[in-house]
Amino acid sequence: MQDESIFDELNEECGVFAIVGHPDAAQFTYYGLHALQHRGQESAGIVATDGKQFSFHRGMGLVTEVFNQENIKKFKGHVAIGHVRYSTAGGTGLANAQPLVFNYAKGELAIASNGNLVNAEQLRKELEETGSIFQTTTDTEVFAHLIARSNAPSIEEAVKEALNRVVGAYALLILTNNQLIVATDPHQLRPLSLGMLSDAYIFSSETCAFDLIGAEMVRDIQPGELLVIDQDGLRTSYYSKPKERAICSFEYVYFARPDSDIGGVNVHAARKRMGRQLAVEAPVEADVVTGVPDSSTSAAIGFAEATGIPYELGLIKNRYVGRTFIQPSQELREQGVKMKLSAVRGVVEGKRVVMVDDSIVRGTTSRRIVGLLKEAGATEVHVRISSPPVTHSCFYGIDTPERQQLIASTRSVEEIRQEIGADSLAFISAEGMVEAIGSSHIGKNQGHCLACFTGDYPTKIKGGMVLEGKR
C-alpha cells in the first residue's frame, strides 16, 4: 500500500453501492464502485444473490485490481451490494474487506457500511462476554452479531433493534437472499442516496455513481430512515426519531467527487463558493492563483474569479504515484510530496502566488508544497485554506490523527504560517464555509457537522470518547 505518512491528508473510510432488480447487478456494482474509488483504495468487494445463495468476491487493492472479467462472470442474481474501503477503525487485511458475509441460524447475511461506530468497543466487549466470537476487527461486524443474537420475529425488526444500540455514523447495506435493508444514522453523518435505473433501485454513497451507469437520482436517504426492498417492492420507515441533521462538512471540502451532489448541493459549485468566500474574508495582492490538485481546484477557481487574479496550473499532480511496495528512505520521506506534486516553474517563477488548499492537518504537506513553489521561483506564497482550522479529531469515520498531532489544535494561525513557511496564511471561517456550501436546510449549521473545527460533536463526548445519548 501507499505509505500515507508521506502525504498529510485526511482519508474517508469507504463507499457503498447497491442495486436491486437488474440482471447485470454485479457488473453495475463494479462500475458503481469504480466511481466511488476515491473513497477507499485499500480493498473492494461485491456480494450478489440470486434469491437462493450468495456469490461474492473480495480482495485487497483497487477495484480494477480486485475484479476482472472472469470473476465478474461468476456472480449470479439481480441484487448486489459493493464496498470500497479505507480503514480507520480496524486493521488492514483481507479479513476486514467488505461486504462481510456470515452464515447464521436464519440464513446468509452480507453487510457493508460506511462510517464508524463510536461505541463499538463497548458493544464488542459485551458481545464477547456473552459468547460471540469475532472474525474481524471492523466495527461493521458488531451489526452482524447484534442481528444474529436478536429474538425479533423478522430480520427487519432485528436490524432496527441493532441500530438502536449502536452510536455513530453509518450508511448501511444489509443483504439477505430475499431482502436488501438500507439505513443511515439518525444524524445522517454519512451520505447515501437513492436512484433508479429503469425499474432497478440503486443506492450509492455519492451521486457520481448514478451518472456513470445512467441512473436517475431520486433523493437522499433521510436521518434515521430504514428502507426494505423485497418481492413486494420498496417500503420505508424510521427505526429512530431523526435527530438534528449533521452531514459531514468535509464531504464538500475534500472527500466527495466534484460531480457529486451531497445533500442536494453540487460539490464543485460549493467549493467554488468557498473559494469566493475565502477571497472576501482574506484578500491578498498577488499575481497568480493556483490550487493544490485535485480537491482544491474548484476553490482556487472561485478565489481567482472573486479577486480577478489569474488562475493558473501552478501545481501538477502525478497521477501514477498510486500504490507502491517500495518503502521510502527517510530522505525521500522528507521530500515525499515531490512524488505526488510538481511546481510549474514557467507559471510561478518571479510571481506572488496564492496557493489554495482544502485543509491543513499536521502541516507537513503544506510546508513541503510551499517549499516546492519557492524552489520553482515564487517570490511570495500566500496560503488560503477553504476550510476552518482542524482542531479536533473525528470519531465518525474520518482518519484524523490524535488531537495533539493536529497542528491547529496547539498553534495559532501565525504560528502555523511560520511552521509552513508561507508569507501569509488564512482559513475560511466556519460561518463562511457553511454559508458557501449553500444548503437550504433549516437547522443548526444548515445541517452540517463541524465537530473537527469546533469540537461540538453531534453525540455526547466525555473524556475524548463519544457516549451513547438518548434516542
Tab-separated table of C-alpha atoms in Angstrom:
chain	number	residue	atom	x	y	z
A	1	MET	CA	0.000	0.000	0.000
A	2	GLN	CA	0.963	3.600	-0.471
A	3	ASP	CA	2.782	4.978	2.557
A	4	GLU	CA	0.227	7.541	3.684
A	5	SER	CA	2.690	9.111	6.111
A	6	ILE	CA	4.301	10.798	3.129
A	7	PHE	CA	1.120	12.669	2.289
A	8	ASP	CA	-0.576	14.687	5.035
A	9	GLU	CA	-4.184	14.043	4.041
A	10	LEU	CA	-7.469	13.125	5.619
A	11	ASN	CA	-8.996	9.909	4.375
A	12	GLU	CA	-12.591	8.789	4.140
A	13	GLU	CA	-13.373	5.333	5.468
A	14	CYS	CA	-15.226	3.888	2.490
A	15	GLY	CA	-18.022	3.935	-0.062
A	16	VAL	CA	-21.038	1.679	-0.560
A	17	PHE	CA	-23.160	0.805	-3.579
A	18	ALA	CA	-26.182	-1.452	-4.133
A	19	ILE	CA	-28.568	-2.381	-6.933
A	20	VAL	CA	-31.828	-4.321	-6.740
A	21	GLY	CA	-33.732	-5.662	-9.732
A	22	HIS	CA	-31.238	-5.737	-12.595
A	23	PRO	CA	-29.955	-8.828	-14.453
A	24	ASP	CA	-26.440	-7.353	-14.555
A	25	ALA	CA	-26.414	-6.349	-10.895
A	26	ALA	CA	-22.806	-7.356	-10.184
A	27	GLN	CA	-21.453	-5.667	-13.326
A	28	PHE	CA	-23.233	-2.436	-12.484
A	29	THR	CA	-21.962	-2.655	-8.922
A	30	TYR	CA	-18.442	-2.936	-10.316
A	31	TYR	CA	-18.960	0.298	-12.259
A	32	GLY	CA	-20.511	1.947	-9.220
A	33	LEU	CA	-17.519	1.051	-7.072
A	34	HIS	CA	-15.201	2.357	-9.761
A	35	ALA	CA	-16.959	5.738	-9.476
A	36	LEU	CA	-16.505	5.614	-5.684
A	37	GLN	CA	-12.844	4.550	-5.799
A	38	HIS	CA	-11.695	7.883	-4.332
A	39	ARG	CA	-13.444	6.980	-1.068
A	40	GLY	CA	-11.251	3.950	-0.418
A	41	GLN	CA	-8.327	2.239	-2.132
A	42	GLU	CA	-7.435	-0.451	0.397
A	43	SER	CA	-9.911	-3.160	-0.576
A	44	ALA	CA	-13.037	-3.815	-2.623
A	45	GLY	CA	-15.782	-6.394	-2.599
A	46	ILE	CA	-19.105	-7.407	-4.148
A	47	VAL	CA	-21.810	-9.794	-2.916
A	48	ALA	CA	-24.690	-10.821	-5.207
A	49	THR	CA	-27.691	-13.086	-4.660
A	50	ASP	CA	-29.988	-14.988	-6.982
A	51	GLY	CA	-32.575	-15.380	-4.230
A	52	LYS	CA	-31.185	-18.738	-3.118
A	53	GLN	CA	-27.492	-18.252	-2.389
A	54	PHE	CA	-24.740	-15.680	-2.329
A	55	SER	CA	-21.868	-15.345	-4.756
A	56	PHE	CA	-19.113	-12.999	-3.632
A	57	HIS	CA	-15.553	-11.876	-4.161
A	58	ARG	CA	-13.348	-9.554	-2.136
A	59	GLY	CA	-9.729	-8.542	-2.418
A	60	MET	CA	-7.039	-6.079	-1.438
A	61	GLY	CA	-6.350	-3.182	-3.770
A	62	LEU	CA	-8.209	-1.054	-6.268
A	63	VAL	CA	-11.470	-2.113	-7.911
A	64	THR	CA	-9.681	-2.827	-11.193
A	65	GLU	CA	-7.122	-4.973	-9.356
A	66	VAL	CA	-9.660	-6.979	-7.370
A	67	PHE	CA	-12.114	-7.699	-10.202
A	68	ASN	CA	-11.663	-8.986	-13.734
A	69	GLN	CA	-13.838	-10.380	-16.476
A	70	GLU	CA	-13.585	-13.913	-15.150
A	71	ASN	CA	-14.603	-13.318	-11.551
A	72	ILE	CA	-17.345	-10.873	-12.533
A	73	LYS	CA	-18.895	-13.608	-14.709
A	74	LYS	CA	-19.240	-15.859	-11.650
A	75	PHE	CA	-21.745	-13.564	-9.969
A	76	LYS	CA	-25.389	-14.593	-10.233
A	77	GLY	CA	-28.535	-12.684	-9.388
A	78	HIS	CA	-30.493	-9.480	-9.764
A	79	VAL	CA	-29.312	-7.999	-6.462
A	80	ALA	CA	-25.796	-6.956	-5.420
A	81	ILE	CA	-24.023	-4.781	-2.884
A	82	GLY	CA	-20.456	-3.488	-3.064
A	83	HIS	CA	-17.883	-1.716	-0.947
A	84	VAL	CA	-14.572	0.119	-1.253
A	85	ARG	CA	-12.599	0.567	1.947
A	86	TYR	CA	-10.039	2.756	3.596
A	87	SER	CA	-9.547	1.578	7.176
A	88	THR	CA	-9.916	3.931	10.106
A	89	ALA	CA	-11.345	1.526	12.687
A	90	GLY	CA	-9.976	-1.992	12.436
A	91	GLY	CA	-6.793	-3.050	10.761
A	92	THR	CA	-5.658	-3.601	7.223
A	93	GLY	CA	-6.206	-7.070	5.829
A	94	LEU	CA	-8.459	-9.243	3.696
A	95	ALA	CA	-10.487	-10.377	6.725
A	96	ASN	CA	-11.678	-6.799	7.164
A	97	ALA	CA	-12.551	-6.279	3.495
A	98	GLN	CA	-16.259	-5.713	2.960
A	99	PRO	CA	-19.017	-6.636	2.383
A	100	LEU	CA	-18.713	-9.026	5.322
A	101	VAL	CA	-20.510	-12.342	4.742
A	102	PHE	CA	-21.997	-14.502	7.508
A	103	ASN	CA	-23.959	-17.706	7.887
A	104	TYR	CA	-26.250	-17.753	10.906
A	105	ALA	CA	-29.343	-19.600	12.108
A	106	LYS	CA	-31.704	-17.756	9.767
A	107	GLY	CA	-29.542	-17.910	6.632
A	108	GLU	CA	-26.912	-15.873	4.829
A	109	LEU	CA	-26.176	-12.246	5.664
A	110	ALA	CA	-23.908	-9.696	3.979
A	111	ILE	CA	-23.162	-6.263	5.432
A	112	ALA	CA	-21.404	-3.200	4.042
A	113	SER	CA	-21.097	0.066	5.937
A	114	ASN	CA	-19.557	3.496	5.521
A	115	GLY	CA	-18.741	5.185	8.805
A	116	ASN	CA	-17.660	4.453	12.326
A	117	LEU	CA	-19.429	3.238	15.473
A	118	VAL	CA	-18.157	5.164	18.453
A	119	ASN	CA	-19.496	2.633	20.965
A	120	ALA	CA	-18.221	-0.389	19.016
A	121	GLU	CA	-15.588	-1.296	21.609
A	122	GLN	CA	-18.158	-1.303	24.387
A	123	LEU	CA	-20.608	-3.415	22.369
A	124	ARG	CA	-17.890	-5.823	21.240
A	125	LYS	CA	-16.853	-6.406	24.853
A	126	GLU	CA	-20.462	-7.076	25.883
A	127	LEU	CA	-20.985	-9.480	22.993
A	128	GLU	CA	-17.743	-11.374	23.601
A	129	GLU	CA	-18.565	-11.755	27.290
A	130	THR	CA	-21.806	-13.476	26.293
A	131	GLY	CA	-20.227	-15.853	23.794
A	132	SER	CA	-19.831	-14.010	20.500
A	133	ILE	CA	-16.673	-14.799	18.528
A	134	PHE	CA	-15.491	-12.028	16.205
A	135	GLN	CA	-13.740	-12.877	12.936
A	136	THR	CA	-12.646	-9.318	12.083
A	137	THR	CA	-11.615	-6.119	13.833
A	138	THR	CA	-14.093	-3.897	11.988
A	139	ASP	CA	-16.989	-2.017	13.568
A	140	THR	CA	-19.267	-3.454	10.878
A	141	GLU	CA	-19.146	-6.943	12.380
A	142	VAL	CA	-20.864	-5.594	15.501
A	143	PHE	CA	-24.025	-5.140	13.413
A	144	ALA	CA	-23.923	-8.810	12.396
A	145	HIS	CA	-23.641	-10.107	15.953
A	146	LEU	CA	-26.416	-7.843	17.215
A	147	ILE	CA	-28.683	-9.039	14.406
A	148	ALA	CA	-27.807	-12.725	14.835
A	149	ARG	CA	-28.459	-12.644	18.600
A	150	SER	CA	-31.804	-10.891	18.300
A	151	ASN	CA	-35.035	-12.683	19.187
A	152	ALA	CA	-37.020	-10.371	16.913
A	153	PRO	CA	-39.560	-12.118	14.646
A	154	SER	CA	-38.014	-10.783	11.409
A	155	ILE	CA	-34.676	-9.642	10.055
A	156	GLU	CA	-36.154	-6.171	9.642
A	157	GLU	CA	-37.027	-5.937	13.335
A	158	ALA	CA	-33.647	-7.400	14.309
A	159	VAL	CA	-31.911	-4.680	12.276
A	160	LYS	CA	-33.995	-1.989	13.980
A	161	GLU	CA	-33.013	-3.391	17.385
A	162	ALA	CA	-29.339	-3.346	16.387
A	163	LEU	CA	-29.497	0.193	15.053
A	164	ASN	CA	-30.972	1.412	18.297
A	165	ARG	CA	-27.991	0.032	20.192
A	166	VAL	CA	-25.197	1.497	18.085
A	167	VAL	CA	-23.974	5.087	18.189
A	168	GLY	CA	-22.033	6.817	15.461
A	169	ALA	CA	-22.030	7.436	11.735
A	170	TYR	CA	-23.113	4.898	9.158
A	171	ALA	CA	-24.608	4.391	5.744
A	172	LEU	CA	-25.550	0.732	5.989
A	173	LEU	CA	-26.433	-2.016	3.497
A	174	ILE	CA	-27.665	-5.395	4.768
A	175	LEU	CA	-28.341	-8.144	2.234
A	176	THR	CA	-30.142	-11.477	2.687
A	177	ASN	CA	-31.272	-13.830	-0.060
A	178	ASN	CA	-34.668	-12.156	-0.238
A	179	GLN	CA	-34.207	-8.619	1.125
A	180	LEU	CA	-31.989	-5.576	0.962
A	181	ILE	CA	-32.156	-3.336	4.031
A	182	VAL	CA	-30.703	0.170	3.852
A	183	ALA	CA	-30.264	2.634	6.712
A	184	THR	CA	-28.497	5.829	7.721
A	185	ASP	CA	-27.620	7.036	11.206
A	186	PRO	CA	-30.024	9.419	12.990
A	187	HIS	CA	-27.823	12.429	12.164
A	188	GLN	CA	-27.144	11.461	8.515
A	189	LEU	CA	-23.431	11.996	9.092
A	190	ARG	CA	-22.507	9.774	6.159
A	191	PRO	CA	-24.160	10.417	2.787
A	192	LEU	CA	-26.349	7.899	0.969
A	193	SER	CA	-28.660	8.450	-1.989
A	194	LEU	CA	-31.381	6.538	-3.807
A	195	GLY	CA	-31.501	6.359	-7.599
A	196	MET	CA	-33.386	4.439	-10.279
A	197	LEU	CA	-32.196	2.666	-13.418
A	198	SER	CA	-35.363	1.686	-15.283
A	199	ASP	CA	-37.132	-0.413	-12.617
A	200	ALA	CA	-33.987	-1.135	-10.601
A	201	TYR	CA	-33.288	0.571	-7.275
A	202	ILE	CA	-29.776	1.966	-6.796
A	203	PHE	CA	-28.097	3.129	-3.584
A	204	SER	CA	-24.771	4.932	-3.514
A	205	SER	CA	-22.569	6.958	-1.191
A	206	GLU	CA	-22.319	9.551	-3.961
A	207	THR	CA	-24.459	10.513	-6.932
A	208	CYS	CA	-21.460	10.412	-9.316
A	209	ALA	CA	-22.019	6.631	-9.451
A	210	PHE	CA	-25.554	7.214	-10.771
A	211	ASP	CA	-24.182	9.303	-13.610
A	212	LEU	CA	-21.673	6.626	-14.590
A	213	ILE	CA	-24.305	3.894	-15.015
A	214	GLY	CA	-27.046	6.148	-16.405
A	215	ALA	CA	-29.262	6.054	-13.309
A	216	GLU	CA	-31.528	8.897	-12.238
A	217	MET	CA	-31.136	10.485	-8.820
A	218	VAL	CA	-34.336	10.198	-6.764
A	219	ARG	CA	-33.496	11.512	-3.284
A	220	ASP	CA	-31.179	11.332	-0.287
A	221	ILE	CA	-31.821	8.776	2.438
A	222	GLN	CA	-33.004	10.717	5.478
A	223	PRO	CA	-31.605	10.669	9.052
A	224	GLY	CA	-32.765	7.561	10.910
A	225	GLU	CA	-34.528	6.164	7.840
A	226	LEU	CA	-34.726	2.441	7.102
A	227	LEU	CA	-35.700	1.108	3.680
A	228	VAL	CA	-36.543	-2.501	2.832
A	229	ILE	CA	-36.622	-3.791	-0.745
A	230	ASP	CA	-38.025	-7.269	-1.337
A	231	GLN	CA	-40.502	-9.077	-3.616
A	232	ASP	CA	-43.200	-6.594	-2.569
A	233	GLY	CA	-41.157	-3.581	-3.680
A	234	LEU	CA	-39.748	-0.758	-1.563
A	235	ARG	CA	-41.095	0.371	1.781
A	236	THR	CA	-39.661	2.931	4.151
A	237	SER	CA	-39.894	3.614	7.871
A	238	TYR	CA	-37.868	5.171	10.683
A	239	TYR	CA	-36.125	2.988	13.250
A	240	SER	CA	-35.287	6.029	15.370
A	241	LYS	CA	-36.609	9.516	15.753
A	242	PRO	CA	-34.494	11.605	13.355
A	243	LYS	CA	-32.076	13.910	15.129
A	244	GLU	CA	-30.523	17.163	14.000
A	245	ARG	CA	-29.080	16.540	10.529
A	246	ALA	CA	-25.285	16.769	10.565
A	247	ILE	CA	-23.796	15.745	7.214
A	248	CYS	CA	-20.007	15.729	7.363
A	249	SER	CA	-18.860	19.109	6.031
A	250	PHE	CA	-15.649	17.531	4.731
A	251	GLU	CA	-17.714	15.824	2.039
A	252	TYR	CA	-17.918	19.269	0.429
A	253	VAL	CA	-14.409	20.381	1.356
A	254	TYR	CA	-12.454	17.321	0.284
A	255	PHE	CA	-13.950	13.827	0.132
A	256	ALA	CA	-16.706	13.813	-2.459
A	257	ARG	CA	-16.096	13.971	-6.180
A	258	PRO	CA	-16.870	17.418	-7.606
A	259	ASP	CA	-19.537	15.970	-9.910
A	260	SER	CA	-21.498	14.554	-6.958
A	261	ASP	CA	-24.454	16.176	-5.223
A	262	ILE	CA	-24.422	15.821	-1.431
A	263	GLY	CA	-27.490	16.908	0.485
A	264	GLY	CA	-28.919	18.454	-2.663
A	265	VAL	CA	-25.818	20.612	-3.238
A	266	ASN	CA	-23.342	20.153	-6.098
A	267	VAL	CA	-19.866	19.702	-4.640
A	268	HIS	CA	-17.982	21.634	-7.360
A	269	ALA	CA	-20.314	24.614	-7.019
A	270	ALA	CA	-19.982	24.546	-3.235
A	271	ARG	CA	-16.185	24.513	-3.455
A	272	LYS	CA	-16.187	27.432	-5.872
A	273	ARG	CA	-18.352	29.398	-3.449
A	274	MET	CA	-15.929	28.533	-0.649
A	275	GLY	CA	-13.120	29.995	-2.732
A	276	ARG	CA	-15.108	33.143	-3.385
A	277	GLN	CA	-15.923	33.489	0.317
A	278	LEU	CA	-12.273	32.940	1.183
A	279	ALA	CA	-11.362	35.801	-1.169
A	280	VAL	CA	-13.840	38.058	0.627
A	281	GLU	CA	-12.561	37.103	4.069
A	282	ALA	CA	-8.823	37.051	3.264
A	283	PRO	CA	-7.899	39.048	0.139
A	284	VAL	CA	-4.249	39.446	-0.830
A	285	GLU	CA	-2.227	41.187	-3.538
A	286	ALA	CA	-0.767	38.561	-5.829
A	287	ASP	CA	-0.016	37.718	-9.467
A	288	VAL	CA	-1.400	34.200	-9.804
A	289	VAL	CA	-3.764	31.783	-8.025
A	290	THR	CA	-3.181	28.030	-8.047
A	291	GLY	CA	-4.937	25.146	-6.320
A	292	VAL	CA	-3.461	22.016	-4.809
A	293	PRO	CA	-4.913	19.344	-7.117
A	294	ASP	CA	-7.451	17.926	-7.263
A	295	SER	CA	-9.841	18.731	-4.430
A	296	SER	CA	-8.742	22.385	-4.160
A	297	THR	CA	-9.039	23.253	-7.851
A	298	SER	CA	-12.668	24.369	-7.615
A	299	ALA	CA	-11.984	26.620	-4.609
A	300	ALA	CA	-8.948	28.118	-6.349
A	301	ILE	CA	-11.065	28.953	-9.394
A	302	GLY	CA	-13.611	30.635	-7.125
A	303	PHE	CA	-10.887	32.629	-5.379
A	304	ALA	CA	-9.468	33.756	-8.716
A	305	GLU	CA	-12.870	34.775	-10.067
A	306	ALA	CA	-13.641	36.807	-6.941
A	307	THR	CA	-10.303	38.637	-6.916
A	308	GLY	CA	-9.596	38.973	-10.627
A	309	ILE	CA	-6.187	37.363	-10.106
A	310	PRO	CA	-5.495	34.878	-12.942
A	311	TYR	CA	-5.921	31.202	-12.143
A	312	GLU	CA	-3.079	29.006	-13.422
A	313	LEU	CA	-1.957	25.394	-13.106
A	314	GLY	CA	0.954	26.133	-10.853
A	315	LEU	CA	0.959	22.635	-9.383
A	316	ILE	CA	0.667	19.403	-11.366
A	317	LYS	CA	-0.344	16.092	-9.797
A	318	ASN	CA	1.489	12.898	-10.666
A	319	ARG	CA	-1.458	10.561	-11.187
A	320	TYR	CA	0.710	7.442	-11.259
A	321	VAL	CA	2.077	7.548	-7.717
A	322	GLY	CA	-0.796	5.334	-6.594
A	323	ARG	CA	0.190	2.332	-4.534
A	324	THR	CA	3.797	1.383	-4.073
A	325	PHE	CA	5.573	-1.551	-2.485
A	326	ILE	CA	8.795	0.434	-2.143
A	327	GLN	CA	9.298	1.760	1.365
A	328	PRO	CA	10.734	5.273	1.093
A	329	SER	CA	14.007	6.157	2.743
A	330	GLN	CA	13.944	8.886	5.371
A	331	GLU	CA	15.436	11.300	2.853
A	332	LEU	CA	12.712	10.520	0.336
A	333	ARG	CA	10.086	10.683	3.067
A	334	GLU	CA	11.136	14.243	3.855
A	335	GLN	CA	10.703	15.173	0.192
A	336	GLY	CA	7.866	12.734	-0.446
A	337	VAL	CA	5.473	15.345	-1.761
A	338	LYS	CA	7.671	15.618	-4.870
A	339	MET	CA	6.493	12.138	-5.808
A	340	LYS	CA	2.967	13.467	-5.960
A	341	LEU	CA	3.202	17.110	-6.989
A	342	SER	CA	5.374	19.232	-9.235
A	343	ALA	CA	5.504	23.024	-9.373
A	344	VAL	CA	5.331	24.584	-12.848
A	345	ARG	CA	8.298	26.927	-12.943
A	346	GLY	CA	7.046	28.755	-16.026
A	347	VAL	CA	3.870	29.715	-14.135
A	348	VAL	CA	5.193	30.636	-10.682
A	349	GLU	CA	8.735	31.923	-11.254
A	350	GLY	CA	9.042	35.563	-10.259
A	351	LYS	CA	5.362	35.638	-9.182
A	352	ARG	CA	3.458	36.279	-5.988
A	353	VAL	CA	1.414	33.072	-5.696
A	354	VAL	CA	-1.821	32.378	-3.855
A	355	MET	CA	-1.851	28.668	-3.017
A	356	VAL	CA	-5.391	27.485	-2.250
A	357	ASP	CA	-5.722	24.193	-0.379
A	358	ASP	CA	-8.683	22.437	1.235
A	359	SER	CA	-7.220	21.808	4.700
A	360	ILE	CA	-4.148	21.667	6.903
A	361	VAL	CA	-3.853	18.577	9.100
A	362	ARG	CA	-0.353	18.136	10.538
A	363	GLY	CA	1.143	20.893	8.397
A	364	THR	CA	3.876	18.759	6.860
A	365	THR	CA	2.411	18.676	3.335
A	366	SER	CA	1.643	22.411	3.354
A	367	ARG	CA	5.247	23.140	4.319
A	368	ARG	CA	6.536	20.950	1.512
A	369	ILE	CA	4.243	22.467	-1.127
A	370	VAL	CA	5.187	25.991	-0.098
A	371	GLY	CA	8.805	24.863	-0.413
A	372	LEU	CA	8.139	23.439	-3.890
A	373	LEU	CA	6.679	26.726	-5.089
A	374	LYS	CA	9.561	28.771	-3.690
A	375	GLU	CA	12.119	26.372	-5.144
A	376	ALA	CA	10.425	26.952	-8.506
A	377	GLY	CA	10.982	30.692	-8.163
A	378	ALA	CA	7.824	32.043	-6.481
A	379	THR	CA	8.723	35.298	-4.772
A	380	GLU	CA	5.856	35.044	-2.288
A	381	VAL	CA	3.480	32.225	-1.364
A	382	HIS	CA	0.200	33.170	0.291
A	383	VAL	CA	-1.714	30.152	1.579
A	384	ARG	CA	-5.509	30.229	1.694
A	385	ILE	CA	-7.434	27.284	3.168
A	386	SER	CA	-11.053	26.613	2.149
A	387	SER	CA	-11.953	25.008	5.478
A	388	PRO	CA	-11.506	26.284	9.062
A	389	PRO	CA	-8.571	25.072	11.182
A	390	VAL	CA	-8.927	21.357	12.052
A	391	THR	CA	-8.640	21.405	15.842
A	392	HIS	CA	-10.438	18.224	16.925
A	393	SER	CA	-10.320	14.544	15.945
A	394	CYS	CA	-13.220	12.880	14.153
A	395	PHE	CA	-14.947	9.892	15.784
A	396	TYR	CA	-17.268	9.217	12.866
A	397	GLY	CA	-15.189	7.545	10.172
A	398	ILE	CA	-12.594	10.086	9.015
A	399	ASP	CA	-8.978	9.144	9.543
A	400	THR	CA	-7.788	12.085	11.639
A	401	PRO	CA	-4.689	11.838	13.827
A	402	GLU	CA	-4.771	12.150	17.594
A	403	ARG	CA	-5.748	15.678	18.524
A	404	GLN	CA	-2.257	16.666	19.670
A	405	GLN	CA	-0.970	15.842	16.165
A	406	LEU	CA	-3.341	18.334	14.559
A	407	ILE	CA	-1.234	21.430	14.075
A	408	ALA	CA	-4.156	23.835	14.598
A	409	SER	CA	-5.013	22.294	17.966
A	410	THR	CA	-1.822	23.637	19.556
A	411	ARG	CA	-0.744	26.546	17.347
A	412	SER	CA	-2.172	29.897	16.328
A	413	VAL	CA	-2.646	30.839	12.687
A	414	GLU	CA	0.538	32.928	12.853
A	415	GLU	CA	2.479	30.016	14.358
A	416	ILE	CA	1.190	27.713	11.614
A	417	ARG	CA	2.208	30.283	8.997
A	418	GLN	CA	5.744	30.282	10.363
A	419	GLU	CA	5.770	26.479	10.542
A	420	ILE	CA	4.810	26.033	6.869
A	421	GLY	CA	6.985	28.917	5.619
A	422	ALA	CA	4.163	30.897	3.961
A	423	ASP	CA	4.243	34.660	3.523
A	424	SER	CA	0.662	34.805	4.751
A	425	LEU	CA	-1.961	32.284	5.853
A	426	ALA	CA	-5.722	32.481	6.259
A	427	PHE	CA	-8.543	29.986	6.786
A	428	ILE	CA	-12.178	30.419	5.843
A	429	SER	CA	-14.439	30.957	8.852
A	430	ALA	CA	-16.812	28.187	9.909
A	431	GLU	CA	-19.743	30.526	9.291
A	432	GLY	CA	-18.399	31.471	5.879
A	433	MET	CA	-17.901	27.833	4.905
A	434	VAL	CA	-21.426	26.847	5.917
A	435	GLU	CA	-22.887	29.791	4.018
A	436	ALA	CA	-20.776	28.958	0.968
A	437	ILE	CA	-21.906	25.313	0.910
A	438	GLY	CA	-25.326	26.737	0.169
A	439	SER	CA	-27.633	24.174	1.780
A	440	SER	CA	-31.299	25.106	2.014
A	441	HIS	CA	-31.652	23.018	5.180
A	442	ILE	CA	-33.006	24.963	8.131
A	443	GLY	CA	-31.290	23.937	11.322
A	444	LYS	CA	-28.036	24.032	13.221
A	445	ASN	CA	-25.099	24.770	10.870
A	446	GLN	CA	-27.578	24.323	7.988
A	447	GLY	CA	-27.444	20.598	8.687
A	448	HIS	CA	-23.677	20.047	8.714
A	449	CYS	CA	-21.272	18.530	11.223
A	450	LEU	CA	-18.479	20.957	12.179
A	451	ALA	CA	-17.060	18.886	15.028
A	452	CYS	CA	-13.487	18.725	13.711
A	453	PHE	CA	-13.440	22.529	13.521
A	454	THR	CA	-15.397	23.453	16.659
A	455	GLY	CA	-15.350	20.444	18.981
A	456	ASP	CA	-19.159	20.490	19.032
A	457	TYR	CA	-19.959	16.823	18.337
A	458	PRO	CA	-23.429	15.635	17.305
A	459	THR	CA	-23.208	12.945	20.000
A	460	LYS	CA	-22.090	13.355	23.606
A	461	ILE	CA	-18.380	13.474	24.421
A	462	LYS	CA	-16.719	12.562	27.682
A	463	GLY	CA	-13.016	12.109	28.220
A	464	GLY	CA	-12.354	12.114	24.486
A	465	MET	CA	-14.895	9.386	23.802
A	466	VAL	CA	-18.375	9.657	22.333
A	467	LEU	CA	-21.052	8.277	24.603
A	468	GLU	CA	-24.437	6.930	23.745
A	469	GLY	CA	-27.112	9.566	24.071
A	470	LYS	CA	-30.843	9.171	24.396
A	471	ARG	CA	-32.612	8.034	21.240
